[in-house]
PDB file of C-alpha atoms and ligand atoms in Angstrom:
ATOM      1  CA  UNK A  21      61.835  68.475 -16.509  1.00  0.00           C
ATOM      2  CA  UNK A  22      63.173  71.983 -16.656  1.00  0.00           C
ATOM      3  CA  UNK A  23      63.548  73.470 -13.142  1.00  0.00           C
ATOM      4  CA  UNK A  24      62.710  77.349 -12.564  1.00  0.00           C
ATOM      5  CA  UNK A  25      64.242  79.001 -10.271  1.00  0.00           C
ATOM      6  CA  UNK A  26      63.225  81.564  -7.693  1.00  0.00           C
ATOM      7  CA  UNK A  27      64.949  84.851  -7.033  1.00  0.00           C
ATOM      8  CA  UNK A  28      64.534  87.015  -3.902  1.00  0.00           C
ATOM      9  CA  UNK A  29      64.544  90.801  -4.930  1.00  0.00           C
ATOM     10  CA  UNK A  30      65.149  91.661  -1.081  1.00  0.00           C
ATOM     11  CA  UNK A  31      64.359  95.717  -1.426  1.00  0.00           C
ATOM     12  CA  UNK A  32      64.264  96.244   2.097  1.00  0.00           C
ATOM     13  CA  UNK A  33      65.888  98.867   3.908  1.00  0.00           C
ATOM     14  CA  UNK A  34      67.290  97.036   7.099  1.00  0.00           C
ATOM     15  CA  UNK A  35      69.753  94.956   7.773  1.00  0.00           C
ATOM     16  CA  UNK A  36      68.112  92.678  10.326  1.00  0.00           C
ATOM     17  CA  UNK A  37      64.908  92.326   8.345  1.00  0.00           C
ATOM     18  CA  UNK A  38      66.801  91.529   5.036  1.00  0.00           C
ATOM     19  CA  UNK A  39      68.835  88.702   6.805  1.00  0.00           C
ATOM     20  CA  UNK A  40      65.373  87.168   8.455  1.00  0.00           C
ATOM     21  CA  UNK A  41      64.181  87.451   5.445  1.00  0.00           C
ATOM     22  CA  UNK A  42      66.597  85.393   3.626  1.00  0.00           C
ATOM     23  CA  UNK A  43      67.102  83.061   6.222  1.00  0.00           C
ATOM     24  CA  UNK A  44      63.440  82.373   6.396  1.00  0.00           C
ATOM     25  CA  UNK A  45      62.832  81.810   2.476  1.00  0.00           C
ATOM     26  CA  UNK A  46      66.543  79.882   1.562  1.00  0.00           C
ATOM     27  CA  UNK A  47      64.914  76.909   0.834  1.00  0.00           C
ATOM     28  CA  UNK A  48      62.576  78.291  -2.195  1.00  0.00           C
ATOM     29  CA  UNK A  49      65.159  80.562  -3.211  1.00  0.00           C
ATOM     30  CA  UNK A  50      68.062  79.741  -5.766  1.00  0.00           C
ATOM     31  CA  UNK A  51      69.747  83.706  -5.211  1.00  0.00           C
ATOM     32  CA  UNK A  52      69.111  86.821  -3.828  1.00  0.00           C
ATOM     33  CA  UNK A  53      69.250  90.112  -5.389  1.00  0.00           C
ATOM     34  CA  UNK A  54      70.163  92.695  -3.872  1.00  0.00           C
ATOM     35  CA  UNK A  55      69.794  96.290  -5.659  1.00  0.00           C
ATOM     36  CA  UNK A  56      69.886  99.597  -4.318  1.00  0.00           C
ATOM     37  CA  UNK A  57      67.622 100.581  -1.969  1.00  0.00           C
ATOM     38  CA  UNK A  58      69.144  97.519   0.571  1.00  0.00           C
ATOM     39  CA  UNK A  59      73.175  98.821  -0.222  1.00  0.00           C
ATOM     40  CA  UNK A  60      72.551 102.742   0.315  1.00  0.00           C
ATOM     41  CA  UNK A  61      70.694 102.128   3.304  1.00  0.00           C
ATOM     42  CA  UNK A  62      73.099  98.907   4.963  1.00  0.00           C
ATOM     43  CA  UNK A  63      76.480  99.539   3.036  1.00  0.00           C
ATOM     44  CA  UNK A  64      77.479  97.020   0.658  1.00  0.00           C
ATOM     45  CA  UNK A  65      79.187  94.761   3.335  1.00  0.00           C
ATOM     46  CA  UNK A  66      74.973  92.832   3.101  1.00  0.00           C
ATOM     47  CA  UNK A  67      76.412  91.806  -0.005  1.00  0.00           C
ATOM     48  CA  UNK A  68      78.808  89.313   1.756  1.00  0.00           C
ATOM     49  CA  UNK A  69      76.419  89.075   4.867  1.00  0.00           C
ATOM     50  CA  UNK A  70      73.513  87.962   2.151  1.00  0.00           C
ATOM     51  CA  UNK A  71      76.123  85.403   0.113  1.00  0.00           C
ATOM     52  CA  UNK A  72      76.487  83.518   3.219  1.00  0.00           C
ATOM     53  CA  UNK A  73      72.829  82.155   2.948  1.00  0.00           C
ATOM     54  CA  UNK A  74      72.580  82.261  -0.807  1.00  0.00           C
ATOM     55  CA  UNK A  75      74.430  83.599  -3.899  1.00  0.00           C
ATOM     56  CA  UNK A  76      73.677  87.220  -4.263  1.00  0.00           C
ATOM     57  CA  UNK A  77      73.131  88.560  -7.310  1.00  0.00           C
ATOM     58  CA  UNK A  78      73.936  92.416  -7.261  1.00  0.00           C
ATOM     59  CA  UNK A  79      71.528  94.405  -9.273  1.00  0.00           C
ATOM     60  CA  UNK A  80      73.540  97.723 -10.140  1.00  0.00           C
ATOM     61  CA  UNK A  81      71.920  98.150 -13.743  1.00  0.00           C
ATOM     62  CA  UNK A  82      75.525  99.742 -14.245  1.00  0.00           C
ATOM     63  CA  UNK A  83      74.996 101.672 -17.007  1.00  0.00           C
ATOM     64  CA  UNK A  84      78.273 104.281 -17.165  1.00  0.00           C
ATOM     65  CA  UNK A  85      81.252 104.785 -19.090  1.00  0.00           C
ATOM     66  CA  UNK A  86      83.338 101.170 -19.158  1.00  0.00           C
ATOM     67  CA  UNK A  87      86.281 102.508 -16.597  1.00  0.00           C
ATOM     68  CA  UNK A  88      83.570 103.975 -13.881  1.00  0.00           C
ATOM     69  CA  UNK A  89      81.312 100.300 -14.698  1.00  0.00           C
ATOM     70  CA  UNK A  90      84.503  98.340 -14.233  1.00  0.00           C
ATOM     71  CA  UNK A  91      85.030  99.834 -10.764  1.00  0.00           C
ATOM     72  CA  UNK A  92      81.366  99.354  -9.537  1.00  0.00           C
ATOM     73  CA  UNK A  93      81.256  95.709 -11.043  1.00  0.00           C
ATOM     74  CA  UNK A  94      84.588  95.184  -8.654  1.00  0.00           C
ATOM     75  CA  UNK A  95      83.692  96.482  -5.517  1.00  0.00           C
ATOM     76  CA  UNK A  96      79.976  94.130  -6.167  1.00  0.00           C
ATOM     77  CA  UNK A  97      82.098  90.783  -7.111  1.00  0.00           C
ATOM     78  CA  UNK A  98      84.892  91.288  -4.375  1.00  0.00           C
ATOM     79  CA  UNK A  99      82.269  92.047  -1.677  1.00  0.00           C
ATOM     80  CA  UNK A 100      80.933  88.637  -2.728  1.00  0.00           C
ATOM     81  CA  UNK A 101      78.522  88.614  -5.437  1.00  0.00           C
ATOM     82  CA  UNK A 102      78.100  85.882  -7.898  1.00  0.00           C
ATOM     83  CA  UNK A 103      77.138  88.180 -10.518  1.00  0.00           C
ATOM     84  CA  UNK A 104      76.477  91.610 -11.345  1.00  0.00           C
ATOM     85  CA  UNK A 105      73.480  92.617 -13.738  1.00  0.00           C
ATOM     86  CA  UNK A 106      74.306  95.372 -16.509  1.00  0.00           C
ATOM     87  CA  UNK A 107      71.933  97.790 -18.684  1.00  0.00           C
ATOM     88  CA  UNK A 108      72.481  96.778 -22.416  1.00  0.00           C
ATOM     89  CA  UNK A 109      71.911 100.744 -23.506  1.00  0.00           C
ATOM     90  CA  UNK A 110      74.875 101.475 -21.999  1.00  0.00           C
ATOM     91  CA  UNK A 111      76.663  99.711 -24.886  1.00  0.00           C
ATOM     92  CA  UNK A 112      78.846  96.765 -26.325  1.00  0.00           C
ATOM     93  CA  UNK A 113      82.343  98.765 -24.463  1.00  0.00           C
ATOM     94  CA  UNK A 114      80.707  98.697 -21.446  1.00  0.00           C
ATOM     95  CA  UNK A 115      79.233  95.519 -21.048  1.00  0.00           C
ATOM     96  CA  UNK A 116      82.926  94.096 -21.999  1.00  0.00           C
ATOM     97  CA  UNK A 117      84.469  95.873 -19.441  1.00  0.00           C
ATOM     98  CA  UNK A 118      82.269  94.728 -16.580  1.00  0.00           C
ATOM     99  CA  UNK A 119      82.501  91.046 -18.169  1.00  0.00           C
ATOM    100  CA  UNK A 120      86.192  91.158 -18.019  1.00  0.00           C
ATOM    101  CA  UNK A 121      85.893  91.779 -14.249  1.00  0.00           C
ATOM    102  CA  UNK A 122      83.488  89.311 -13.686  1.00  0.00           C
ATOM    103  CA  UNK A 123      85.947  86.678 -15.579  1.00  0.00           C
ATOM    104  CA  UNK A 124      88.358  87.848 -12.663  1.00  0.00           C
ATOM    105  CA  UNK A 125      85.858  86.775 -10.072  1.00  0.00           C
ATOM    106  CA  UNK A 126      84.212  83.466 -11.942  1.00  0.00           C
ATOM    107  CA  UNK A 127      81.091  85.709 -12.131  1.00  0.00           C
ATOM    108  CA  UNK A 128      78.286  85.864 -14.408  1.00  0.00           C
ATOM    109  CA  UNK A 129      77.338  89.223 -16.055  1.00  0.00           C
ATOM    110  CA  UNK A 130      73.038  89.815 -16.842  1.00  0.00           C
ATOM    111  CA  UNK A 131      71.615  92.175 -19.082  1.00  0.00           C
ATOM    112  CA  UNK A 132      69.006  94.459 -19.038  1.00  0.00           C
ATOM    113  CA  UNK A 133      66.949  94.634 -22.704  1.00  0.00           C
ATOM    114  CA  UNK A 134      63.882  96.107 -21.530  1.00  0.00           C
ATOM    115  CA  UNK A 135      62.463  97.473 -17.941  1.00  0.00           C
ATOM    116  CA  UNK A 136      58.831  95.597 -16.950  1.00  0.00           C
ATOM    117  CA  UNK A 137      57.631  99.370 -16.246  1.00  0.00           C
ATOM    118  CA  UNK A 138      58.023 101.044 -19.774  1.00  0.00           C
ATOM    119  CA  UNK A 139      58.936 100.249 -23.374  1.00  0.00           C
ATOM    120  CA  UNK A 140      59.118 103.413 -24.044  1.00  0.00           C
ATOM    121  CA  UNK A 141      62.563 104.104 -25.507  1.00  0.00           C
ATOM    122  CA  UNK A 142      63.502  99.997 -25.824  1.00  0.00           C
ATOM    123  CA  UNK A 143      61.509  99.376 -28.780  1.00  0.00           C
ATOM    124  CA  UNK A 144      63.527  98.011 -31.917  1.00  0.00           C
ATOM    125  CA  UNK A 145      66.615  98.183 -29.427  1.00  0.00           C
ATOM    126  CA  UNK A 146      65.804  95.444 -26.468  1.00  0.00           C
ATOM    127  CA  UNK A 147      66.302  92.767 -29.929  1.00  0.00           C
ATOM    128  CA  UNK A 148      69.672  94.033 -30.876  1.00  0.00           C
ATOM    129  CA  UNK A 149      70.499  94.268 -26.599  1.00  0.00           C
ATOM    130  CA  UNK A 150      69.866  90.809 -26.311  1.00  0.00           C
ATOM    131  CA  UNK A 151      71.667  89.757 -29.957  1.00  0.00           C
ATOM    132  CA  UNK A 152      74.861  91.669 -28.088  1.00  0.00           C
ATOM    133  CA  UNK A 153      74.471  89.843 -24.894  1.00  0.00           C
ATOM    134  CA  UNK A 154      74.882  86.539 -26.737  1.00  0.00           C
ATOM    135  CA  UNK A 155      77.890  87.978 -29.168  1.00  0.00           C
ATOM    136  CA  UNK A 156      79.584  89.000 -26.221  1.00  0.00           C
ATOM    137  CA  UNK A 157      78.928  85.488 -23.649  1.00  0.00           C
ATOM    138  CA  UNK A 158      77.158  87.302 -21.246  1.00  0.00           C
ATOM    139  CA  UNK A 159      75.582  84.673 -18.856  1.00  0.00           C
ATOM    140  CA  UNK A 160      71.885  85.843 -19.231  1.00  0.00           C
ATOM    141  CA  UNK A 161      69.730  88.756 -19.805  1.00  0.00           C
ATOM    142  CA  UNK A 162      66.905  90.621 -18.279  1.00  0.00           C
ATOM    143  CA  UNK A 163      63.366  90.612 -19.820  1.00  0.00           C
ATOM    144  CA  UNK A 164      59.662  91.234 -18.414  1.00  0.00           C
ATOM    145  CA  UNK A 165      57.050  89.016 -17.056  1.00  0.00           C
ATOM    146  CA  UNK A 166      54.599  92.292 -17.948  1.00  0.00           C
ATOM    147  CA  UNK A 167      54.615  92.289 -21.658  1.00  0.00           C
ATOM    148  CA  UNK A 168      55.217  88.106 -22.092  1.00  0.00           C
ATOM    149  CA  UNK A 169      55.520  88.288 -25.739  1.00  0.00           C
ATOM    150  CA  UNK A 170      58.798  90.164 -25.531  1.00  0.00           C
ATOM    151  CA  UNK A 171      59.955  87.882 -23.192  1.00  0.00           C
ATOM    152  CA  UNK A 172      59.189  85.029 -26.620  1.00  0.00           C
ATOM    153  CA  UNK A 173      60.753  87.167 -28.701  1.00  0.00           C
ATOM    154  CA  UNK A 174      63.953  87.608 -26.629  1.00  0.00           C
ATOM    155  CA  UNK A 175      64.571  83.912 -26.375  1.00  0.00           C
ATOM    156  CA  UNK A 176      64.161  83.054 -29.991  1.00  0.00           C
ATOM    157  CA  UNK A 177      67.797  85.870 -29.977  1.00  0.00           C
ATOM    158  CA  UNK A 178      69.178  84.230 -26.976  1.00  0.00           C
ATOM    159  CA  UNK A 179      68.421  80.527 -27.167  1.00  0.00           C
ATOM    160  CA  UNK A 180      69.817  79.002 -24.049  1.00  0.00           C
ATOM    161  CA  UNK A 181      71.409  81.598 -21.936  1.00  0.00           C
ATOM    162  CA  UNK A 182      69.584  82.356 -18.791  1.00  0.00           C
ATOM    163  CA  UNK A 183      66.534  84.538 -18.900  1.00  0.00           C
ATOM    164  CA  UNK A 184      65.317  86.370 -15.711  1.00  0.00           C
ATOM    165  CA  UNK A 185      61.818  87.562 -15.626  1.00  0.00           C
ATOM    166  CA  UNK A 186      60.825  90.398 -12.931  1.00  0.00           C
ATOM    167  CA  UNK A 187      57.675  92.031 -12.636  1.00  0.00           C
ATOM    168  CA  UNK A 188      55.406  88.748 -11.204  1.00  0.00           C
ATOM    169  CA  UNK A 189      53.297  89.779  -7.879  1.00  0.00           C
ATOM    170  CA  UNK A 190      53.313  93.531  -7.362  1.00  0.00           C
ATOM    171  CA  UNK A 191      53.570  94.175 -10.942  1.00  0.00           C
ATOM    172  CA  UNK A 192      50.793  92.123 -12.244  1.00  0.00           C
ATOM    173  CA  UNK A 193      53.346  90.009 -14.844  1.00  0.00           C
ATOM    174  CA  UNK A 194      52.496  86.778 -16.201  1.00  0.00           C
ATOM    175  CA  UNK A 195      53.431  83.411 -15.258  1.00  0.00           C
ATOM    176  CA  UNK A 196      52.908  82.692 -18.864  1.00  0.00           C
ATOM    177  CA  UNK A 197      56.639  83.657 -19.041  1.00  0.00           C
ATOM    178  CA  UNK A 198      57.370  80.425 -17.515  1.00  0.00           C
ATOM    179  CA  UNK A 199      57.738  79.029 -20.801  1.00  0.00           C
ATOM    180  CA  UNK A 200      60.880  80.670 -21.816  1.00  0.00           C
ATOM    181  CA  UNK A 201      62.557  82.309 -18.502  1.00  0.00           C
ATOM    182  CA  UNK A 202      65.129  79.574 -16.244  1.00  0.00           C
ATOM    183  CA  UNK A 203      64.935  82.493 -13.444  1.00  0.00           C
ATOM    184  CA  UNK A 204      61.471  84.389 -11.607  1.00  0.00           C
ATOM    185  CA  UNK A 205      62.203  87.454  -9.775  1.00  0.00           C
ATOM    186  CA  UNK A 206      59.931  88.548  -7.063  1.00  0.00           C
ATOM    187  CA  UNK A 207      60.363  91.102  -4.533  1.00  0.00           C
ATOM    188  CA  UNK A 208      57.141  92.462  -2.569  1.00  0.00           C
ATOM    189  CA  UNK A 209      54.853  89.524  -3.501  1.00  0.00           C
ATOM    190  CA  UNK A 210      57.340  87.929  -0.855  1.00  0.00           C
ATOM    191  CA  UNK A 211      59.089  90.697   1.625  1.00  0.00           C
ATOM    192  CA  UNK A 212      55.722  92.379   1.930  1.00  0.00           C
ATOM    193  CA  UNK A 213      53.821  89.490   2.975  1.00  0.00           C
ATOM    194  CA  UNK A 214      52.705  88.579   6.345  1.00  0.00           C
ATOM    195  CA  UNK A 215      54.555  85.395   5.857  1.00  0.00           C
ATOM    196  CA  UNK A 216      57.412  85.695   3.340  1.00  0.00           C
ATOM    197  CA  UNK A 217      58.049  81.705   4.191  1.00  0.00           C
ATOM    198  CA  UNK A 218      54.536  80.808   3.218  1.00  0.00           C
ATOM    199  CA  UNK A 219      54.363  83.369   0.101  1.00  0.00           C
ATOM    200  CA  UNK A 220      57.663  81.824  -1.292  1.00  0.00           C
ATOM    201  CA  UNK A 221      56.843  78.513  -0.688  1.00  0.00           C
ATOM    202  CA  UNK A 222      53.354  79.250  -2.522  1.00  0.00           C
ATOM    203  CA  UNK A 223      55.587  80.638  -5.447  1.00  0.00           C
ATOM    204  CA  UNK A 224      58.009  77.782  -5.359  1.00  0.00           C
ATOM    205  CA  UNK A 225      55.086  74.892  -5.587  1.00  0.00           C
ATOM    206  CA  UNK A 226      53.410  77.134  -8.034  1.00  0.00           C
ATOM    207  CA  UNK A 227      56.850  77.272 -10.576  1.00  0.00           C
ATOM    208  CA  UNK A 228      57.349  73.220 -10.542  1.00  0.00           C
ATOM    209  CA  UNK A 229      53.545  72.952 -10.934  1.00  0.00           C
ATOM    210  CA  UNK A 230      54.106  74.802 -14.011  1.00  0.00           C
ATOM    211  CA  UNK A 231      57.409  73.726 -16.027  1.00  0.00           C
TER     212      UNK A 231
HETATM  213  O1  O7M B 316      58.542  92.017  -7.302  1.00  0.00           O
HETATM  214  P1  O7M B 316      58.809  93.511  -7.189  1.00  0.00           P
HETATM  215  O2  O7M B 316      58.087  94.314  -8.188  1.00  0.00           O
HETATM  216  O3  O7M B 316      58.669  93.999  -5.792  1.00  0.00           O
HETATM  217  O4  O7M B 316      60.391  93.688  -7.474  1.00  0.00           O
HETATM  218  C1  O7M B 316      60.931  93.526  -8.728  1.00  0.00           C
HETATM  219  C2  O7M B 316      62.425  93.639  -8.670  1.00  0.00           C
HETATM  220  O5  O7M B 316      62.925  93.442  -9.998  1.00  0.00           O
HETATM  221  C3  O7M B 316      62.955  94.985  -8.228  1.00  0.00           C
HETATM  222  O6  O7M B 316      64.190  94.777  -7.549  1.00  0.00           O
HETATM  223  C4  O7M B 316      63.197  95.741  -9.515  1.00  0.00           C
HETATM  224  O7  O7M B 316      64.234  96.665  -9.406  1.00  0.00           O
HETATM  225  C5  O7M B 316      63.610  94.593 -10.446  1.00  0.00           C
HETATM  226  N1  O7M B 316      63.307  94.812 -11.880  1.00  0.00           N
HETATM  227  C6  O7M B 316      62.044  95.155 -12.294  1.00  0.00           C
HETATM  228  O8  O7M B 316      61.102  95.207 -11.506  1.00  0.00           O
HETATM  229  N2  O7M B 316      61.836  95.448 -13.617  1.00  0.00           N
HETATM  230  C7  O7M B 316      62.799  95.361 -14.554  1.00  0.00           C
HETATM  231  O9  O7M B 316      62.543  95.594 -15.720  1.00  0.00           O
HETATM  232  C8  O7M B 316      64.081  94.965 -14.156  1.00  0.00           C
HETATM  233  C9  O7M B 316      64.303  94.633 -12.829  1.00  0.00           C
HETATM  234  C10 O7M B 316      65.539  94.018 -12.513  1.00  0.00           C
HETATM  235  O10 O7M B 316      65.712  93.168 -11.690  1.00  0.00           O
HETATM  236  O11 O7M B 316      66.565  94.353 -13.299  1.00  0.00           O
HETATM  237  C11 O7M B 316      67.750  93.713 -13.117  1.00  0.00           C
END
């Protein structure tokens, strides 16, 4: 049976609430992702902090020239992230340069195609983001729970890297996506709840229910 994982998007802006959090949920949780709001307010030392309980997954969306993506990509793999997540847009030179760190580090490098909030300026280029992921052995690519037919589409290009699906809870994504996505991203569905534990252990039953 193929086993979906569940990904804390912990977008809080303390440090003591972030680790409860993640200590409370580990046990439905396969990483965390941390992204920006949690780093700017804490520092980036959470990453290690975070790693400690589960892998983190550091959500940058680097999307700058290859030398200035090559430094961020560093300081998120040797502050102990398993793997950094990259916008496609910014192009093929980029996303090379942050996979050559992450080879460095035994990291895996993720891909933005399209954002769950707009399509605006992704259509007819999410397809050829994804094609480039797979040219280039990225580890797995970024596609939304909100419009589940791109999500389809994307995996017929990337056959059986990992695909991560945000945008379930808050967002009002499907679950439909289920069908093609290995990863579920959810954020304030969970850390918003009165009881994270019992939200993500709702989520969790809910994902084997449905492979
Ligand atoms: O469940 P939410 O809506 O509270 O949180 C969703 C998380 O996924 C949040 O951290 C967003 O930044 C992120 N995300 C999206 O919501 N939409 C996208 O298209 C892409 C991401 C993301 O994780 O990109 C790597």
């Amino acid at each position: 049976m193929r086993k979906i994982e569940l990904v804390l998007a912990l977008d809080v802006l303390e440090r003591e609430k972030a680790l409860d959090i993640a200590n409370d949920v580990k046990d439905y949780i396969s990483h965390i992702k941390v992204n920006y709001p949690l780093v700017l307010s804490c520092g980036v030392g959470i990453i290690g902090e975070l790693s400690k309980i589960k892998p983190v997954i550091a959500d940058f969306k680097i999307a700058d020239i290859p030398y200035t993506s090559e430094i961020i990509a560093r300081i998120a793999f040797e502050n102990g992230a398993k793997a950094v997540i990259v916008h496609g847009f910014a192009g093929r030179e980029t996303v090379k340069a942050v996979l050559n760190v992450a080879k460095e580090f035994d990291g895996e490098v993720y891909v933005v195609t399209e954002l769950t909030s707009s399509e605006e300026f992704f259509k007819g280029i999410s397809d050829k983001i994804a094609k480039m992921a797979v040219e280039l052995g990225c580890h797995g690519i970024i596609a939304p729970s909100t419009r589940p037919e791109r999500v389809k589409a994307l995996k017929e290009i990337v056959g059986d890297i990992k695909i991560l699906c945000p945008g379930i809870g808050a967002q009002g994504g499907s679950l439909e996506v289920v069908k093609y996505a290995t990863h579920i991203i959810v954020g304030r569905a969970i850390y918003n709840s009165k009881n994270p534990k019992k939200s993500a252990e709702e989520i969790y039953k809910k994902l084997s229910q449905l492979d």
